Structure formats: C-alpha cells, structure tokens
Short mmCIF file of C-alpha atoms in Angstrom, two decimals:
data_model
loop_
_atom_site.label_atom_id
_atom_site.label_comp_id
_atom_site.label_asym_id
_atom_site.label_seq_id
_atom_site.Cartn_x
_atom_site.Cartn_y
_atom_site.Cartn_z
CA UNK A 1 50.45 144.27 37.37
CA UNK A 2 50.67 144.77 33.95
CA UNK A 3 54.00 146.31 32.79
CA UNK A 4 53.80 148.23 29.34
CA UNK A 5 57.46 148.99 28.17
CA UNK A 6 57.75 150.58 24.90
CA UNK A 7 60.67 152.61 23.79
CA UNK A 8 59.46 156.01 22.09
CA UNK A 9 57.50 158.30 24.27
CA UNK A 10 55.17 159.00 21.19
CA UNK A 11 54.15 155.53 21.28
CA UNK A 12 53.12 155.37 24.68
CA UNK A 13 50.57 158.88 24.59
CA UNK A 14 48.80 156.37 22.82
CA UNK A 15 48.49 153.52 25.51
CA UNK A 16 47.95 155.74 28.18
CA UNK A 17 44.94 157.04 26.50
CA UNK A 18 43.35 153.70 25.99
CA UNK A 19 44.14 152.52 29.47
CA UNK A 20 42.13 155.67 30.53
CA UNK A 21 39.38 155.01 28.11
CA UNK A 22 39.11 150.95 29.09
CA UNK A 23 39.40 151.97 33.15
CA UNK A 24 42.40 149.83 33.51
CA UNK A 25 44.02 150.26 36.50
CA UNK A 26 46.95 147.90 37.29
CA UNK A 27 49.09 148.78 34.46
CA UNK A 28 52.44 150.83 34.68
CA UNK A 29 53.68 152.26 31.48
CA UNK A 30 57.46 153.16 31.09
CA UNK A 31 60.03 153.81 28.54
CA UNK A 32 62.92 151.43 28.33
CA UNK A 33 65.08 149.45 25.97
CA UNK A 34 63.64 146.38 25.98
CA UNK A 35 66.93 144.84 25.17
CA UNK A 36 68.32 145.28 28.39
CA UNK A 37 65.07 143.97 30.35
CA UNK A 38 66.38 140.30 30.36
CA UNK A 39 69.39 141.36 32.04
CA UNK A 40 68.01 143.63 34.45
CA UNK A 41 64.69 142.08 35.31
CA UNK A 42 65.72 138.76 35.16
CA UNK A 43 63.12 135.77 35.62
CA UNK A 44 60.95 138.58 36.75
CA UNK A 45 57.62 138.30 34.94
CA UNK A 46 54.90 135.62 34.84
CA UNK A 47 53.78 135.60 30.67
CA UNK A 48 55.13 138.08 28.30
CA UNK A 49 53.59 139.41 25.12
CA UNK A 50 56.26 140.85 22.64
CA UNK A 51 54.35 142.74 19.85
CA UNK A 52 57.92 143.24 18.19
CA UNK A 53 59.05 146.36 15.84
CA UNK A 54 58.97 145.27 12.36
CA UNK A 55 58.82 146.31 8.88
CA UNK A 56 54.99 146.56 8.24
CA UNK A 57 54.81 144.71 5.01
CA UNK A 58 51.44 142.66 6.79
CA UNK A 59 49.83 146.57 6.10
CA UNK A 60 50.28 146.81 2.98
CA UNK A 61 46.74 146.64 1.70
CA UNK A 62 45.84 149.04 4.07
CA UNK A 63 49.00 151.28 3.82
CA UNK A 64 50.11 151.02 -0.14
CA UNK A 65 52.99 153.27 1.18
CA UNK A 66 55.08 151.03 2.76
CA UNK A 67 55.82 149.48 -0.65
CA UNK A 68 57.77 151.80 -1.71
CA UNK A 69 59.45 153.15 2.00
CA UNK A 70 60.68 149.64 3.14
CA UNK A 71 63.52 147.64 1.24
CA UNK A 72 65.71 144.91 2.18
CA UNK A 73 67.92 146.54 4.67
CA UNK A 74 65.46 147.75 6.65
CA UNK A 75 64.03 144.07 7.12
CA UNK A 76 66.92 142.28 7.96
CA UNK A 77 67.44 145.46 10.32
CA UNK A 78 64.59 144.54 11.94
CA UNK A 79 64.82 140.87 12.23
CA UNK A 80 68.44 141.62 14.30
CA UNK A 81 66.27 144.18 16.48
CA UNK A 82 63.53 141.08 16.47
CA UNK A 83 66.25 138.46 17.22
CA UNK A 84 67.84 140.50 20.41
CA UNK A 85 64.05 141.64 21.98
CA UNK A 86 62.79 137.77 21.64
CA UNK A 87 66.21 137.07 23.85
CA UNK A 88 66.14 139.03 26.71
CA UNK A 89 62.41 138.72 27.15
CA UNK A 90 62.98 134.82 27.50
CA UNK A 91 65.57 136.03 30.08
CA UNK A 92 63.10 138.24 32.04
CA UNK A 93 60.50 135.23 32.05
CA UNK A 94 60.35 133.27 34.90
CA UNK A 95 59.18 129.20 34.44
CA UNK A 96 59.26 128.40 37.87
CA UNK A 97 56.43 130.82 38.13
CA UNK A 98 52.85 128.96 40.57
CA UNK A 99 50.23 130.73 38.30
CA UNK A 100 50.89 128.64 35.74
CA UNK A 101 53.18 131.30 34.06
CA UNK A 102 56.48 130.85 31.54
CA UNK A 103 54.99 131.70 28.58
CA UNK A 104 55.41 134.41 25.79
CA UNK A 105 53.53 135.32 22.83
CA UNK A 106 55.47 136.59 19.75
CA UNK A 107 53.61 138.32 16.98
CA UNK A 108 54.72 140.61 14.34
CA UNK A 109 52.72 142.55 11.50
CA UNK A 110 55.03 141.16 8.66
CA UNK A 111 54.40 138.44 6.32
CA UNK A 112 58.38 138.14 5.59
CA UNK A 113 59.97 134.82 6.82
CA UNK A 114 63.16 136.95 7.78
CA UNK A 115 61.07 138.41 10.13
CA UNK A 116 59.35 135.49 11.68
CA UNK A 117 60.28 131.70 10.94
CA UNK A 118 63.63 132.28 11.05
CA UNK A 119 63.92 134.73 13.86
CA UNK A 120 61.50 132.06 16.44
CA UNK A 121 64.05 129.56 14.78
CA UNK A 122 67.14 131.68 16.18
CA UNK A 123 65.46 131.51 19.78
CA UNK A 124 65.16 127.53 19.44
CA UNK A 125 69.14 127.56 19.25
CA UNK A 126 70.15 129.87 21.59
CA UNK A 127 67.58 128.72 24.15
CA UNK A 128 65.89 126.27 26.08
CA UNK A 129 61.98 127.27 24.91
CA UNK A 130 59.64 124.86 23.18
CA UNK A 131 56.57 125.60 20.44
CA UNK A 132 53.04 125.46 22.12
CA UNK A 133 49.96 125.22 20.16
CA UNK A 134 48.32 128.48 19.61
CA UNK A 135 44.74 128.00 20.18
CA UNK A 136 43.73 129.72 17.37
CA UNK A 137 41.54 127.69 15.27
CA UNK A 138 42.54 129.59 12.21
CA UNK A 139 45.33 130.88 10.27
CA UNK A 140 48.58 129.40 7.91
CA UNK A 141 50.97 127.28 9.46
CA UNK A 142 53.91 128.31 9.54
CA UNK A 143 56.82 127.44 7.18
CA UNK A 144 59.55 124.82 8.19
CA UNK A 145 60.80 125.01 4.59
CA UNK A 146 61.33 127.89 2.39
CA UNK A 147 63.51 127.98 -0.38
CA UNK A 148 66.91 126.53 0.29
CA UNK A 149 66.02 127.27 4.64
CA UNK A 150 65.12 124.48 6.54
CA UNK A 151 63.34 125.17 10.33
CA UNK A 152 63.08 123.51 13.15
CA UNK A 153 59.29 120.89 12.73
CA UNK A 154 58.19 122.39 15.72
CA UNK A 155 57.18 125.84 13.86
CA UNK A 156 54.02 124.31 11.78
CA UNK A 157 52.33 125.11 14.84
CA UNK A 158 52.76 129.16 14.74
CA UNK A 159 49.97 131.19 12.18
CA UNK A 160 50.24 133.16 9.27
CA UNK A 161 47.40 135.49 8.67
CA UNK A 162 46.84 137.23 5.33
CA UNK A 163 44.54 139.67 4.09
CA UNK A 164 43.71 138.38 0.91
CA UNK A 165 42.56 135.33 3.13
CA UNK A 166 41.79 135.99 5.92
CA UNK A 167 40.07 139.62 5.61
CA UNK A 168 42.42 141.18 7.89
CA UNK A 169 46.28 142.43 7.81
CA UNK A 170 48.82 140.26 7.49
CA UNK A 171 50.03 139.07 10.91
CA UNK A 172 52.16 136.43 12.14
CA UNK A 173 52.23 134.52 15.78
CA UNK A 174 54.23 131.93 18.09
CA UNK A 175 53.67 130.62 21.82
CA UNK A 176 56.62 129.92 23.25
CA UNK A 177 57.16 128.16 26.69
CA UNK A 178 60.59 128.71 28.78
CA UNK A 179 61.56 125.23 30.21
CA UNK A 180 64.66 126.33 31.85
CA UNK A 181 67.43 129.07 32.30
CA UNK A 182 69.78 127.40 30.25
CA UNK A 183 71.70 128.83 27.45
CA UNK A 184 72.57 126.49 24.33
CA UNK A 185 75.34 128.82 23.00
CA UNK A 186 76.80 129.49 26.21
CA UNK A 187 76.85 125.79 27.15
CA UNK A 188 78.43 125.21 23.92
CA UNK A 189 81.03 127.64 24.23
CA UNK A 190 82.02 126.42 27.73
CA UNK A 191 81.93 122.59 26.53
CA UNK A 192 83.72 123.79 23.36
CA UNK A 193 86.12 125.96 25.76
CA UNK A 194 86.81 122.80 28.01
CA UNK A 195 87.28 120.78 25.42
CA UNK A 196 90.19 122.95 23.78
CA UNK A 197 91.55 123.60 27.13
CA UNK A 198 92.14 119.61 27.30
CA UNK A 199 93.38 119.86 24.04
CA UNK A 200 95.98 122.26 24.61
CA UNK A 201 96.76 120.95 28.31
CA UNK A 202 97.39 117.41 26.33
CA UNK A 203 99.40 119.48 23.79
CA UNK A 204 101.23 120.98 26.48
CA UNK A 205 101.87 117.51 28.15
CA UNK A 206 102.89 115.87 24.40
CA UNK A 207 105.23 119.15 24.06
CA UNK A 208 106.67 118.52 27.56
CA UNK A 209 107.25 114.95 26.81
CA UNK A 210 108.60 115.64 23.17
CA UNK A 211 110.85 118.35 24.54
CA UNK A 212 112.33 115.72 27.47
CA UNK A 213 112.61 113.08 24.34
CA UNK A 214 114.21 115.30 22.37
CA UNK A 215 116.76 117.07 25.17
CA UNK A 216 117.70 113.51 26.14
CA UNK A 217 118.20 112.49 22.61
CA UNK A 218 120.30 115.24 22.36
CA UNK A 219 122.14 114.35 25.68
CA UNK A 220 122.87 111.08 24.21
CA UNK A 221 124.15 112.65 21.07
CA UNK A 222 125.98 114.36 23.07
CA UNK A 223 127.26 111.96 24.88
CA UNK A 224 128.23 109.60 21.77
CA UNK A 225 129.83 112.47 19.57
CA UNK A 226 132.17 112.86 23.18
CA UNK A 227 132.60 108.89 23.52
CA UNK A 228 132.90 109.34 19.07
CA UNK A 229 135.82 112.72 20.22
CA UNK A 230 137.53 110.43 23.19
CA UNK A 231 138.03 107.36 20.64
CA UNK A 232 139.33 109.61 17.78
CA UNK A 233 141.90 111.53 20.11
CA UNK A 234 143.06 107.61 21.62
CA UNK A 235 142.83 106.44 18.05
CA UNK A 236 145.01 109.36 16.93
CA UNK A 237 147.27 109.10 19.75
CA UNK A 238 147.85 105.44 18.61
CA UNK A 239 148.79 106.70 15.06
CA UNK A 240 151.16 109.01 16.17
CA UNK A 241 153.02 106.71 18.65
CA UNK A 242 152.77 104.56 16.27
CA UNK A 243 153.90 106.93 13.59
CA UNK A 244 156.69 108.05 16.36
CA UNK A 245 158.22 104.39 16.83
CA UNK A 246 157.98 103.55 13.43
CA UNK A 247 160.41 107.65 12.66
CA UNK A 248 162.39 105.77 15.91
CA UNK A 249 163.17 102.34 14.18
CA UNK A 250 163.96 104.02 10.64
CA UNK A 251 166.73 106.33 12.64
CA UNK A 252 167.89 103.55 14.02
CA UNK A 253 168.46 101.61 10.74
CA UNK A 254 169.97 104.36 8.91
CA UNK A 255 172.58 104.57 12.02
CA UNK A 256 173.58 100.89 11.62
CA UNK A 257 176.47 99.92 9.10
CA UNK A 258 176.05 97.13 7.25
CA UNK A 259 179.13 95.05 5.65
CA UNK A 260 179.28 96.14 1.94
CA UNK A 261 178.86 92.07 0.34
CA UNK A 262 180.78 92.12 -3.00
CA UNK A 263 180.04 90.10 -5.71
CA UNK A 264 182.81 88.08 -6.85
CA UNK A 265 182.52 88.68 -10.21
CA UNK A 266 183.62 92.46 -9.32
CA UNK A 267 186.88 90.93 -8.19
CA UNK A 268 190.02 90.73 -9.77
CA UNK A 269 189.10 90.23 -13.73
CA UNK A 270 192.70 88.72 -14.24
CA UNK A 271 193.33 86.35 -16.69
CA UNK A 272 196.26 83.64 -17.31
CA UNK A 273 196.49 84.02 -21.00
CA UNK A 274 199.96 85.39 -21.65
CA UNK A 275 199.62 88.97 -23.89
CA UNK A 276 201.75 87.32 -27.37
CA UNK A 277 202.68 90.23 -29.39
CA UNK A 278 202.21 89.51 -33.22
CA UNK A 279 205.43 87.71 -34.97
CA UNK A 280 207.03 88.73 -37.77
CA UNK A 281 206.82 87.94 -41.20
CA UNK A 282 210.65 86.66 -42.86
CA UNK A 283 211.41 88.39 -45.78
CA UNK A 284 213.12 85.23 -47.88
CA UNK A 285 215.06 86.96 -51.10
CA UNK A 286 214.12 85.96 -54.34
#
C-alpha cells in the first residue's frame, strides 16, 4: 500500500487525478502535517520518498519569476521545515522490515546548499543513519565543503543536477539508510545529564565534607576560644589574688611601727670649748 500525504488539499487534487489516470489502485491519499507522522506512525513504513517543499531555485530556467519572488529568509525558512520533515520521516521508517526496507530518498528542486547538504548533514548528527549510493550514473556529486562550511565525507554519494549541464530542472537527490532507532542528540543529552548529575552529586558530597570540616574547625575554634577564656579567667583570678595579697602585705607594713634611728651627728651638738669674752684694752695715761 502506498500512502501519499500532503499538507495542502489543492495539491492532493492533482495527485488523485494522476492516480486515476495511471490506474493505480493500491494508493491512499491523506492530508496531514508531515512533521507529526514521526510520533504518530513510528516505524510504520518500509520505504519513504520525501519530496520536501523548497524554494524552487532549480526551476529558474523554466520560471524566471522565482528570482524575484524568493528571498534569503524564504530559503532559511524552507531549510528549517525540511529538517523537521526529514527527522520525522526517519522516525516513521522501519529499519527492521523483512522486505528489505529501511531506506528513504530525500529530494528537492533546489540547488541551494542550505536546503540540500546542510539538511542531510543535520540528519546525520541527529539520527543513526548513513548515506548510500543513489545508483544514478549521471549527475554531480554533492558538496563535502562549501565556502567555510565542512560536511560529512559521505555526502559525496548524493547527486546534484544542473539545468545548464544535464538539460533538466535543478535537482538534488540523497538516499539514506536507517540503522537503528537511537537518537544521537538525545543520547548525548542523557550522557551530559548523567555526567552533570554525577558531578553535582560529587559536588554535594564535597560540600557536605567541607561543611563537616568547617563545623569541626568551628567547634575546635570554639573549644580553643573557651579554653583561652578559661585560662584567661584563671590568670585574671590569679592576678587578682596576687594583687589582693600585695595590698594586704602593704597594709600590714603600714601598721607596723619601726623604731626611729637617730644619727650620731644629730645628737647633742655641744662643744667643751669655753666661751670667752673679749678682753678690754687698758688705757695708760701719757
């Protein structure tokens, strides 16, 4: 059974008309957002063809108005949508299919690197997939480097088609094989989260040990301070006792009366010499 999905009902009218014209009876058409198929129809398809919406820069030779209508923001917006659709398509692909499934073809009618090699290189970094040979013997190999950008070497297996070289619209084709359901981005995040949790646990343990050490050091400091205070109190008490004893001794010394010692020089200052009166001069008459 072939399931043909498109977001716009106007485009599905042309798809239904072509199915009737070709007599296809094993096809089912639906109108659904392809970005949600990966979560609602996981591992449901053997093979997928994703003709992603693009800027249409490959059909300029047939429709020159594209040069005027498309801008750089339009290209970037299309590239973002293509990445979402490509990841969802890989999630909906069944790599364990017994019918030799697990393959997907990604194609655009654009020659812009942002819509082709960059989108496929993004998928290689998000899902467990690999690029395989397209089986086309014409076309130019995809870019593995463009200006300052570097892509996975396996992108050389993709094919580019140019209007001036291959006499057809500009086109890009890549054939992708799904290897497993693992998601590289989520696994890396889980590993990072686990490592961060381990680091946080180690940090918590280290913090606990530091807090214990700090508490022990604080308790030791408090004990040391208390011992110093006790020693200071004892010393102060001893010093006060000494001061009191000295004061008592000084008071006792003040109460004791010592005999006064008189110096010999300070005793009686008496001399044995007699006090003589001055003699009178006799006056004799002439």
